[in-house]
CSV table of C-alpha atoms and ligand atoms in Angstrom, one decimal:
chain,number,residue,atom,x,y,z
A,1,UNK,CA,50.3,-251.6,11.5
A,2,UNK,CA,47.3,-254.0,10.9
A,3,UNK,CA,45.0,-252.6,8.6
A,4,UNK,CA,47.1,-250.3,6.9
A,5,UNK,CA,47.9,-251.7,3.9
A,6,UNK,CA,44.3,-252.9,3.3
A,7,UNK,CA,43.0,-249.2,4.1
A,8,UNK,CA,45.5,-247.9,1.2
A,9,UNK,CA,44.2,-250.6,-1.4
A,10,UNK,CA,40.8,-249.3,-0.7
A,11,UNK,CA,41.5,-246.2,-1.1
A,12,UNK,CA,43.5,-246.5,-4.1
A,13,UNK,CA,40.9,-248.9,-5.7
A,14,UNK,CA,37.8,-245.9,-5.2
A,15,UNK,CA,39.7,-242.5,-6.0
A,16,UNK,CA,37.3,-239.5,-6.3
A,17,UNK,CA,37.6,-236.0,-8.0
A,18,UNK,CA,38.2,-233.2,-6.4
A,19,UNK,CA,35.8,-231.4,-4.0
A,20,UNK,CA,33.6,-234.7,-4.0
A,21,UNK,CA,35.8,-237.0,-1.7
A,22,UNK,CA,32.3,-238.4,0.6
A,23,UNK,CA,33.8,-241.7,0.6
A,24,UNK,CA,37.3,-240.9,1.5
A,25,UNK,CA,35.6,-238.7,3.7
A,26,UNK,CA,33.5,-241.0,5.6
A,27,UNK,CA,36.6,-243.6,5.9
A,28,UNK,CA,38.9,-240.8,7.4
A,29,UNK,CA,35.6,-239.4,10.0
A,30,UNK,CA,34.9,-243.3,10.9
A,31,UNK,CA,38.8,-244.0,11.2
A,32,UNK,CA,39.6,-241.1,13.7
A,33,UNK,CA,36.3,-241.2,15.9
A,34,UNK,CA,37.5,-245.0,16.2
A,35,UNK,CA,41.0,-243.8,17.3
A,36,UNK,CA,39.6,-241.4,20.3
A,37,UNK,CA,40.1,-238.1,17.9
A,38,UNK,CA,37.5,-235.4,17.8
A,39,UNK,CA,36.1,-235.3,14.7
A,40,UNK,CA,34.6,-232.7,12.8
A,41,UNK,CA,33.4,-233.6,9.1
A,42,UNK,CA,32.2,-230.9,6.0
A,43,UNK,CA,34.6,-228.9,6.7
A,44,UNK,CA,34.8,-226.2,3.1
A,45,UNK,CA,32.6,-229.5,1.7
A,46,UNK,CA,34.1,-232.8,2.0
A,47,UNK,CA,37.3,-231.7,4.6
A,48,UNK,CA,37.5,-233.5,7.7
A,49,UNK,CA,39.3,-232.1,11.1
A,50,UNK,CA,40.3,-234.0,13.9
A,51,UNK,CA,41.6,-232.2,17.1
A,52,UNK,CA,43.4,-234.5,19.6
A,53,UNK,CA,44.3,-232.2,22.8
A,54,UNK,CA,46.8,-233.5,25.4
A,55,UNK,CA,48.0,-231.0,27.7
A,56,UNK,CA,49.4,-227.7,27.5
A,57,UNK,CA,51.9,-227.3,24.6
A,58,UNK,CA,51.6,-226.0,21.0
A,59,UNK,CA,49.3,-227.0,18.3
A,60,UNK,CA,50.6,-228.8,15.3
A,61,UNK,CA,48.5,-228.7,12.3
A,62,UNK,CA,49.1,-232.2,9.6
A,63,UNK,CA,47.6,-232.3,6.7
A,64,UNK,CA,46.9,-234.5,4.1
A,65,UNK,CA,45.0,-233.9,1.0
A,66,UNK,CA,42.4,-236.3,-0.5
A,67,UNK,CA,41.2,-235.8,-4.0
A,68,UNK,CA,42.1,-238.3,-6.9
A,69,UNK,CA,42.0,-237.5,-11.0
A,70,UNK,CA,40.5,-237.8,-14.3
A,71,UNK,CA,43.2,-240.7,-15.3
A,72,UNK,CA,42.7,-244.1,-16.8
A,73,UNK,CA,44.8,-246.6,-14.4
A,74,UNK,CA,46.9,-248.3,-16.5
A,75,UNK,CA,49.5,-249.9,-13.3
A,76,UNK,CA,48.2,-253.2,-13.7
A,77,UNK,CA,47.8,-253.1,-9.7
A,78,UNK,CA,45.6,-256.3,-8.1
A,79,UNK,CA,44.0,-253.2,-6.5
A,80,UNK,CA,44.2,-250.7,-9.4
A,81,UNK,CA,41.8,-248.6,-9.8
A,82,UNK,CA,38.4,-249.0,-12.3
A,83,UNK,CA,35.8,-246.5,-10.8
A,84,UNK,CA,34.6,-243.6,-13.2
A,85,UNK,CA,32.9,-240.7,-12.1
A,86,UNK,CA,31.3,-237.2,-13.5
A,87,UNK,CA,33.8,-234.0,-13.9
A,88,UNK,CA,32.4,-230.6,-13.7
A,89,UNK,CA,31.3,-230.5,-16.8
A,90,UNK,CA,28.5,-233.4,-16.7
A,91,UNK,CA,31.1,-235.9,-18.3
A,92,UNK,CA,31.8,-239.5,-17.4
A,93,UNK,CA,35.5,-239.8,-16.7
A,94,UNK,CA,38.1,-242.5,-15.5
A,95,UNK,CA,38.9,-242.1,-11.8
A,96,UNK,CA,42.4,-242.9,-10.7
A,97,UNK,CA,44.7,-242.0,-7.3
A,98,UNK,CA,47.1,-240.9,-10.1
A,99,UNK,CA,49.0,-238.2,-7.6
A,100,UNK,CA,49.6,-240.7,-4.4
A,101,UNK,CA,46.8,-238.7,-2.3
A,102,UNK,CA,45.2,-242.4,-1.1
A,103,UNK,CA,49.2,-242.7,0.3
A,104,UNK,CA,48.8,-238.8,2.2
A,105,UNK,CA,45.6,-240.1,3.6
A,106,UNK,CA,46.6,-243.2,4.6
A,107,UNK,CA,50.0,-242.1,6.1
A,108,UNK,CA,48.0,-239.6,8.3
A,109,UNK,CA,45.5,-242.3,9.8
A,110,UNK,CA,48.5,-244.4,10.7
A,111,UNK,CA,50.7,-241.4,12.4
A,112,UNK,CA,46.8,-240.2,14.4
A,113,UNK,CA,46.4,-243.9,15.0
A,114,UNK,CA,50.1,-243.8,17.2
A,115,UNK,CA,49.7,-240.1,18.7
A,116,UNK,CA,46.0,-241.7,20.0
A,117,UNK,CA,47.4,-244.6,21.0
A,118,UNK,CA,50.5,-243.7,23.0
A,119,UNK,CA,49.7,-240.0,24.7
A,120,UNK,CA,53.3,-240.3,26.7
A,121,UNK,CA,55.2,-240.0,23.8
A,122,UNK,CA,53.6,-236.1,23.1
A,123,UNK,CA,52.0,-233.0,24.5
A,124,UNK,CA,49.8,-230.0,23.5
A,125,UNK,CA,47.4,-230.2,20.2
A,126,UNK,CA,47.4,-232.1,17.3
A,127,UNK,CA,45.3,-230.8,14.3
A,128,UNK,CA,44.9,-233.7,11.4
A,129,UNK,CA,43.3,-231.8,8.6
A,130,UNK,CA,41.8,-234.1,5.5
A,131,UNK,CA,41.6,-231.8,3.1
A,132,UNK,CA,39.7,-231.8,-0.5
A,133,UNK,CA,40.2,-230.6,-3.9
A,134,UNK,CA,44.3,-230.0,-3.6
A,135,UNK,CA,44.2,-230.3,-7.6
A,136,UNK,CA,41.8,-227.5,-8.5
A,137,UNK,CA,43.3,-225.5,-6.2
A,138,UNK,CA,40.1,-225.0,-4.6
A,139,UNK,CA,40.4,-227.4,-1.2
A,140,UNK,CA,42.3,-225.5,1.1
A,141,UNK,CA,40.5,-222.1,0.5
A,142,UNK,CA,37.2,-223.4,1.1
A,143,UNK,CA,37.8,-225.0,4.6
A,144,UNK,CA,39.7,-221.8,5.1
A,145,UNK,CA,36.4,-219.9,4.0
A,146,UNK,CA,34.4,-222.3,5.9
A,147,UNK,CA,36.1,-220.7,9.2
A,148,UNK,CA,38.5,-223.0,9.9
A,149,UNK,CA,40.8,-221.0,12.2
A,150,UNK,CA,37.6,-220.1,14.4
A,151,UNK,CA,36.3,-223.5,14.7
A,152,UNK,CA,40.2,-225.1,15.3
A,153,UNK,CA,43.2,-224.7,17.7
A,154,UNK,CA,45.1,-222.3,16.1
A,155,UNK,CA,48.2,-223.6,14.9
A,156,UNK,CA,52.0,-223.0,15.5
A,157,UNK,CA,53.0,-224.9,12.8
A,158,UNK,CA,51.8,-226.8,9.6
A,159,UNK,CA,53.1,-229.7,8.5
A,160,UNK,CA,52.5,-231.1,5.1
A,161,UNK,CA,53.9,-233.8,2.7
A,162,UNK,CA,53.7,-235.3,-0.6
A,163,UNK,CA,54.9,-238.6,-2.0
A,164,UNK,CA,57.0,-238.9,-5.4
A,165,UNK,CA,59.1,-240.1,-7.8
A,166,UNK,CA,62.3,-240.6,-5.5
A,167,UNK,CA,63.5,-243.8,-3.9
A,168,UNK,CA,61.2,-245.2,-1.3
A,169,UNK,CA,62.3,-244.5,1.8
A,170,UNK,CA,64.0,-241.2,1.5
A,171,UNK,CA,62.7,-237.9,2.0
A,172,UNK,CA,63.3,-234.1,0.6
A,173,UNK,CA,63.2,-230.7,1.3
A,174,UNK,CA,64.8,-227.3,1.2
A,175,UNK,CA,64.0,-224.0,2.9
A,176,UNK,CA,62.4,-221.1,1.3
A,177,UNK,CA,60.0,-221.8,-2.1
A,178,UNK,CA,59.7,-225.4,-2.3
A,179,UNK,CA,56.6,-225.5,-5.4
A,180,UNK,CA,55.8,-223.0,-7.6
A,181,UNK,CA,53.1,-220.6,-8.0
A,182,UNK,CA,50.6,-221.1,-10.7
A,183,UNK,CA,47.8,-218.8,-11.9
A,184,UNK,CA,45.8,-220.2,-15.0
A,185,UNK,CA,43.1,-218.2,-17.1
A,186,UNK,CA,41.4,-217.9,-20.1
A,187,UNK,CA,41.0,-214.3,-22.2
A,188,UNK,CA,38.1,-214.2,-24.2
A,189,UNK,CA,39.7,-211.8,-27.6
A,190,UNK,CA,36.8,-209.4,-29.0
A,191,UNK,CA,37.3,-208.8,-33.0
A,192,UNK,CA,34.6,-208.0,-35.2
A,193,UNK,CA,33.5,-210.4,-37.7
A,194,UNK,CA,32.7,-210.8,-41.3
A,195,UNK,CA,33.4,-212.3,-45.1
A,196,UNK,CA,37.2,-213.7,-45.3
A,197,UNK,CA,37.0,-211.6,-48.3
A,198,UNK,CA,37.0,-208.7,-46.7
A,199,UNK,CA,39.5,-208.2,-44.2
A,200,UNK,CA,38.8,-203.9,-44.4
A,201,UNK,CA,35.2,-204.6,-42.7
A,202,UNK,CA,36.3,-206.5,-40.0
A,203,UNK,CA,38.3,-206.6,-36.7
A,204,UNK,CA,40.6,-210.3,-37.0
A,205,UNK,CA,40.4,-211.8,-33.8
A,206,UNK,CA,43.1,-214.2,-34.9
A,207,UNK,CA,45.7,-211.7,-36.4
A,208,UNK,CA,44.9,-210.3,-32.7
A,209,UNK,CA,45.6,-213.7,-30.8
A,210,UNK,CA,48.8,-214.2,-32.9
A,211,UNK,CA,50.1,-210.8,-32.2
A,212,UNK,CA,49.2,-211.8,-28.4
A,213,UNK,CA,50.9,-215.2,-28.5
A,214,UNK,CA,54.1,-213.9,-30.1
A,215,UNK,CA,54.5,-211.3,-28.0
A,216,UNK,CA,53.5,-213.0,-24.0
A,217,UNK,CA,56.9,-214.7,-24.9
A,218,UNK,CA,59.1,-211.5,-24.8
A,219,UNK,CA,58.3,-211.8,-21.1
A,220,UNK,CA,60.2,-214.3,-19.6
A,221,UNK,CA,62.3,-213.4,-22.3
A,222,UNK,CA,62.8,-209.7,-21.8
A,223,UNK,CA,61.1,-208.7,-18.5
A,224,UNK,CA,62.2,-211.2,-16.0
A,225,UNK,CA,65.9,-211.5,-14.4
A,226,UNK,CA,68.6,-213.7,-15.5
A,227,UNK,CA,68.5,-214.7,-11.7
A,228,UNK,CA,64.9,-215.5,-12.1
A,229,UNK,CA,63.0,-217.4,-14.0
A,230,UNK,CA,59.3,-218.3,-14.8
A,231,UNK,CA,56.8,-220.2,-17.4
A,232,UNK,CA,54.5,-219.0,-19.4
A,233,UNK,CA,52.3,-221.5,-21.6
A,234,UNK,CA,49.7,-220.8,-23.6
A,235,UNK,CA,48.2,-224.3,-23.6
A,236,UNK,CA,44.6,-223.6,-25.6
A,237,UNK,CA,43.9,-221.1,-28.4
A,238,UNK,CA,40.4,-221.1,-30.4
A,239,UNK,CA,39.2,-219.6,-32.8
A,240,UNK,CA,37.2,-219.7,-35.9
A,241,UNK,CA,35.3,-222.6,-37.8
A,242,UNK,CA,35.2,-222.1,-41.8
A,243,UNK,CA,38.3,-220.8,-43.9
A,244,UNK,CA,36.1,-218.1,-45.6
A,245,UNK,CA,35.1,-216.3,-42.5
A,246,UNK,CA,36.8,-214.2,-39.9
A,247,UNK,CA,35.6,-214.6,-36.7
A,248,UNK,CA,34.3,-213.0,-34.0
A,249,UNK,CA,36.6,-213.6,-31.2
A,250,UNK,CA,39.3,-216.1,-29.7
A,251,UNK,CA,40.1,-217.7,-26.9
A,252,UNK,CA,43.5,-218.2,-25.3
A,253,UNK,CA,43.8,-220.5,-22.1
A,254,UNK,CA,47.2,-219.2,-20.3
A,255,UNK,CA,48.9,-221.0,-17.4
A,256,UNK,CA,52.0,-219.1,-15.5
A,257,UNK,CA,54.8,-220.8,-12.8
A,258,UNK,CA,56.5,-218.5,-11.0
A,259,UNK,CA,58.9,-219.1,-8.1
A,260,UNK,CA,58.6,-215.4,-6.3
A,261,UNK,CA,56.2,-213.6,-5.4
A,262,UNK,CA,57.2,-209.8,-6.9
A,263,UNK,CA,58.2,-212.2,-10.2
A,264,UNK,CA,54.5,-213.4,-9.9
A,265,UNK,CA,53.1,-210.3,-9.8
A,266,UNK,CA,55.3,-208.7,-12.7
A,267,UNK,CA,54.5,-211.9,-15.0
A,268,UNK,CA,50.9,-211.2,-14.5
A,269,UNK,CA,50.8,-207.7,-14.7
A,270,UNK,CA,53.2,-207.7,-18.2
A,271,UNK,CA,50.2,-210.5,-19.2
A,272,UNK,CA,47.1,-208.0,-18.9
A,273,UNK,CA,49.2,-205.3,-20.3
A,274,UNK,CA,50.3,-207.0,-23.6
A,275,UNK,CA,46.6,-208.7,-24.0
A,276,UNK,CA,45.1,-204.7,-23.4
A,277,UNK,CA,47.8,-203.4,-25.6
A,278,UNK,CA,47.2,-205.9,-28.5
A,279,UNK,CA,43.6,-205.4,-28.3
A,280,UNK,CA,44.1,-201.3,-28.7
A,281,UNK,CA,45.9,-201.4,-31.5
A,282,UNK,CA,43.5,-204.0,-33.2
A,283,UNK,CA,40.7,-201.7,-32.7
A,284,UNK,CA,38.9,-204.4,-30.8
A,285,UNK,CA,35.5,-202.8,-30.5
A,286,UNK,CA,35.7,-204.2,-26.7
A,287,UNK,CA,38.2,-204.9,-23.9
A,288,UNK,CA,39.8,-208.5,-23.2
A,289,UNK,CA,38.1,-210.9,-21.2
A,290,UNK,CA,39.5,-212.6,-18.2
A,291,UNK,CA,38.6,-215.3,-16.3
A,292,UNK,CA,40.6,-217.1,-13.0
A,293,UNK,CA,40.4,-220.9,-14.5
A,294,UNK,CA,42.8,-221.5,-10.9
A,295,UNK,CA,45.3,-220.2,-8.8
A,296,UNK,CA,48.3,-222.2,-6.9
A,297,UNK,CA,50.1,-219.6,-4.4
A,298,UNK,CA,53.8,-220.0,-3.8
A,299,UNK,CA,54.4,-222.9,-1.1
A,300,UNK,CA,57.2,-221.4,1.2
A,301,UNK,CA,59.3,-223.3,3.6
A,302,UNK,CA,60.0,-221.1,6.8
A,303,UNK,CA,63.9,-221.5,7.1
A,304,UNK,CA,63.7,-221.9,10.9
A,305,UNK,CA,60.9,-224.2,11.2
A,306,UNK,CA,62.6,-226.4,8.2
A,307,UNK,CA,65.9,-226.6,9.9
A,308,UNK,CA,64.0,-227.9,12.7
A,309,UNK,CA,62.4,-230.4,10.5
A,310,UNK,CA,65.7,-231.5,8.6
A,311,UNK,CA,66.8,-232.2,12.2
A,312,UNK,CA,64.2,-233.9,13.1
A,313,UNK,CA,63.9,-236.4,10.1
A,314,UNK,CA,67.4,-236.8,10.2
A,315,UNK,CA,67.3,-238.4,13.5
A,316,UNK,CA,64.8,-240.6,12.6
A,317,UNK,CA,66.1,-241.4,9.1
A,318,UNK,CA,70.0,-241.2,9.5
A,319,UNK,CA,71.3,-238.7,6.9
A,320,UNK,CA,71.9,-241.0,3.7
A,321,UNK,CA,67.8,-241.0,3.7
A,322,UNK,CA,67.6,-237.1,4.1
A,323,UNK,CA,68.2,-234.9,1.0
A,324,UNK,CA,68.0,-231.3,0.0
A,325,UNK,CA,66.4,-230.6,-3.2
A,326,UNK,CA,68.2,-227.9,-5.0
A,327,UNK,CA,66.0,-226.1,-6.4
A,328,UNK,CA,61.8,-225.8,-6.1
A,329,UNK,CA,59.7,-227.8,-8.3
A,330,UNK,CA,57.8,-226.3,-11.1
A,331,UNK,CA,54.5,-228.4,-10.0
A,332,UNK,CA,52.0,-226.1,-7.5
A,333,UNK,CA,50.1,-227.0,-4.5
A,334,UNK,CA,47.4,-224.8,-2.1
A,335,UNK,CA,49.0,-226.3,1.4
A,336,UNK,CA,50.6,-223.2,2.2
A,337,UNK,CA,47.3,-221.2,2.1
A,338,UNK,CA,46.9,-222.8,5.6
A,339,UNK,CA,50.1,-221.3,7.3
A,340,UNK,CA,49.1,-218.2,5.7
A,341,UNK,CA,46.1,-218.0,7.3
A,342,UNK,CA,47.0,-218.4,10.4
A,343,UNK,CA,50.1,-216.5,10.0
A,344,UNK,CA,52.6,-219.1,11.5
A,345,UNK,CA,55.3,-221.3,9.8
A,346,UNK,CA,54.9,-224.3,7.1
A,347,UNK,CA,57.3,-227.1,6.2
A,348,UNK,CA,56.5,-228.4,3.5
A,349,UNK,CA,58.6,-232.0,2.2
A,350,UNK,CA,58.6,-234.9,-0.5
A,351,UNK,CA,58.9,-238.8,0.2
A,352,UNK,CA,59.9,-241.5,-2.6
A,353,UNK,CA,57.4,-243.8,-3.3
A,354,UNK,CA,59.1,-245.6,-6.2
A,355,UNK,CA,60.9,-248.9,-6.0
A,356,UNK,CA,64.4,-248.2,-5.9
A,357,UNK,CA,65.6,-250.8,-8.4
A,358,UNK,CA,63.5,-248.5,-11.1
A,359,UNK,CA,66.6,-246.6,-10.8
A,360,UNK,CA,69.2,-248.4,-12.3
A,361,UNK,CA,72.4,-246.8,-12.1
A,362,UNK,CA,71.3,-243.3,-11.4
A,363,UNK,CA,73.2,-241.7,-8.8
A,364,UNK,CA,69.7,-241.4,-6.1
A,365,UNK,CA,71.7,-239.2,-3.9
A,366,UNK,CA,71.5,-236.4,-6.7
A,367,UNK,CA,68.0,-236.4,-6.1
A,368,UNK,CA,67.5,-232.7,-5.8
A,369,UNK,CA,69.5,-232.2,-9.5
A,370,UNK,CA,67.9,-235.2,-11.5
A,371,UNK,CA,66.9,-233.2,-14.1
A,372,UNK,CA,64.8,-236.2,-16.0
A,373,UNK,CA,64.0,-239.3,-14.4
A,374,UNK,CA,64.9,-242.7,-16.2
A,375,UNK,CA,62.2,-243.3,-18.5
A,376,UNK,CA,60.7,-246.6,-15.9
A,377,UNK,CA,59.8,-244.0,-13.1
A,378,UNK,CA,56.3,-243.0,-13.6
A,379,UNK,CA,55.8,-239.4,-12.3
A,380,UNK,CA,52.6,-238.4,-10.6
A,381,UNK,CA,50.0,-237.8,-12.9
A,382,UNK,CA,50.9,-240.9,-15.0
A,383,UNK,CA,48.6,-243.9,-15.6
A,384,UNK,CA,51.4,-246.1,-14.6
A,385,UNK,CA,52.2,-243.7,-11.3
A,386,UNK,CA,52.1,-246.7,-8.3
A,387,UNK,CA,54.1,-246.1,-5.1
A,388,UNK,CA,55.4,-249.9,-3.8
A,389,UNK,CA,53.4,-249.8,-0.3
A,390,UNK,CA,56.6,-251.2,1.8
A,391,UNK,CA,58.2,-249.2,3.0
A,392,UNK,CA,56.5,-245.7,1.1
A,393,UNK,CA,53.9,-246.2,3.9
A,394,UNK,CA,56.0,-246.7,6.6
A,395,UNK,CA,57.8,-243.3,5.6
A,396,UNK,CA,55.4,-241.2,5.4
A,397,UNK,CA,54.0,-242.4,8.9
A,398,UNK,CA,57.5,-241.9,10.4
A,399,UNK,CA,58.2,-238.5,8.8
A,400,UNK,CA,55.0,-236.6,10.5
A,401,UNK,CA,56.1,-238.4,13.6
A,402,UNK,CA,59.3,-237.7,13.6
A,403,UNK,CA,58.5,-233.8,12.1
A,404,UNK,CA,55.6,-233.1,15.2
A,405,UNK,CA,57.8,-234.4,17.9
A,406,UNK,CA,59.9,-231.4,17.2
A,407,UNK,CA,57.2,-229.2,18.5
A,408,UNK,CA,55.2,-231.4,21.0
A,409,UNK,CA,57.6,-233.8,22.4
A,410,UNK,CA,57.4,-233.5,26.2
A,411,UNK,CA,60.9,-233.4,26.3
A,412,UNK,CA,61.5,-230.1,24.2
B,501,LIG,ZN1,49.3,-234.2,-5.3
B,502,LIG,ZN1,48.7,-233.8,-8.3
């Protein structure tokens, strides 16, 4: 498609954090009105819709989610990326399209650019949603919030994708949890402080924060399943400043992956009740602190729907380029808050973006069962993550074709 590949290398060249995408924004809005699609922009802050109706049928929600991060490109890309912009928290940081979104957004405009273009092929209502802030978790709430399923066709279905580090080309899924959960916060300790010299006088905040850290493992370790599993990290924990003094509290900065949902909800519960407990028999003269930092719900795969999809793909793929993953992956994303919403089903899949040479002599139809990548296959995230445009673009184009036309072909 003309354009295309010049419309990626833009966007990969001018990333921008989450919940802040005006550019992207403006590029999507622009693109779409230019395509015939309706177009509705600041949508929970920077999300765009577009509604394209053709005829009775169902509605088929595609998204695509827009926000870049934090990252110093390091890729070496002609169009890499060397804009900086200002986090959250006032300060000047690198800005890179480290997690493939400019390849979501891109792969969208081309598949609205064909359903616009050719309205034979399809019937009923499309739904393109461009949405912000996927990384903080915060995107899909807010054009949720922003009454999204009173402004929109309702839809039947949501369709969603993400590109990786698989060969490009192919494409995976599975029914049921496809991503983890993930619910980060921090817990402010209280002790009481005073001279290092005497302990008697005081309540040790640390003493309490070890006693907490050693004993949030005996969760995964002694309250969940051997069928089951989860994560939990304490990633941050802060306290103190001078040898001679005990501090007046601590911090702790937790994250948790879980992979179903009455696992999720015992993880979390066993976390409050072991910080509560700790803090009792410390004599902390005041209850724990807690604060959401984010929260990533389960994405879920409807089996049904994602048989449909696997179908679908395969025709348009042939089977040697359709996997099923195995198992979920540990990493979180907030696409299924949209199917939840609305109540209907979600399909949720991956597409490689990585040049299939980087593979050597791994076995690529294991896919699902790689347990670590060889060490030339930058994951997303990394400064070095750069999908080869031919044919990752192409894919992802044909893949929310191929997955809509399973709902809104004429033919069905
Ligand atoms: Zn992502
Ligand atoms: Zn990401």
């Amino acid at each position: 498609m003309p354009g295309l590949t010049e419309l990626y290398q833009d966007l990969h060249r001018h990333p921008e954090l989450s919940m802040a995408e005006t550019r992207t924004a403006a590029i999507v809005s622009d693109t779409l009105r230019a395509q015939g699609w309706d177009v509705t922009e600041h949508v929970g802050s920077t999300g765009v819709v577009g509604v394209l109706q053709n005829g009775p049928g169902p509605v088929v929600l595609l998204r695509a989610d827009m926000d870049g991060l934090p990252v110093q490109e390091d890729t070496g890309l002609d169009y890499a990326s060397t804009d900086t912009g200002i986090d959250p928290d006032g300060r000047e940081v690198p800005l890179m399209h480290a997690c493939g979104h400019d390849v979501h957004v891109t792969c969208l405009l081309g598949a609205t650019a064909i359903f616009a273009a050719d309205r034979s092929t399809w019937c009923g209502t499309l739904v393109a949603v461009f949405q912000p802030g996927e990384e903080t978790a915060q995107g899909a709430q807010a054009m949720i919030d922003d009454g999204f399923l009173d402004r929109f066709p309702r839809p039947d279905v949501c369709l969603g994708q993400h590109v990786g580090p698989m060969p490009a080309g192919t494409v995976v899924t599975r029914p049921g949890t496809i991503m983890a959960a993930a619910d980060s916060f921090r817990i402010r300790l209280f002790g009481r402080g005073g001279h290092g010299s005497s302990p008697e006088n005081t309540v040790d905040p640390i003493v309490m924060g070890a006693a907490v850290v050693g004993r949030l493992q005996t969760i995964v370790a002694r309250e969940v399943a051997a069928g089951d599993s989860a994560v939990v990290t304490v990633g941050s924990f802060n306290s103190g400043h001078k040898e001679n003094i005990i501090p007046s509290e601590a911090e702790l900065k937790i994250n948790v992956r879980t992979f179903d949902e009455a696992v999720r909800d015992n993880v979390l519960h066993a976390i409050h009740r072991i910080v509560d407990g700790e803090a009792t028999v410390s004599g902390a003269p005041k209850e724990p602190e807690y604060t959401a930092l984010n929260n990533f719900p389960l994405t879920v795969n409807d089996a049904a729907a994602t048989e449909t999809v696997v179908d679908a793909l395969t025709g348009a793929f042939g089977p040697d380029r359709v996997q099923a993953m195995l198992r979920p992956l540990a990493g979180s994303e907030d696409f299924g808050v949209f199917g939840d919403a609305a109540g209907c089903p979600s399909v949720f899949w991956h597409f490689g973006g990585t040049d299939p040479k980087l593979f050597g002599d791994n076995d690529t139809k294991e896919i699902g069962a790689r347990s670590a990548l060889p060490a030339a296959v930058p994951t997303n995230h990394s400064p070095f993550f750069a999908p080869i445009i031919d044919p990752t673009l192409q894919t992802g184009i044909q893949a929310l074709l191929a997955a809509a036309a399973a709902w809104n072909s004429p033919n069905m």
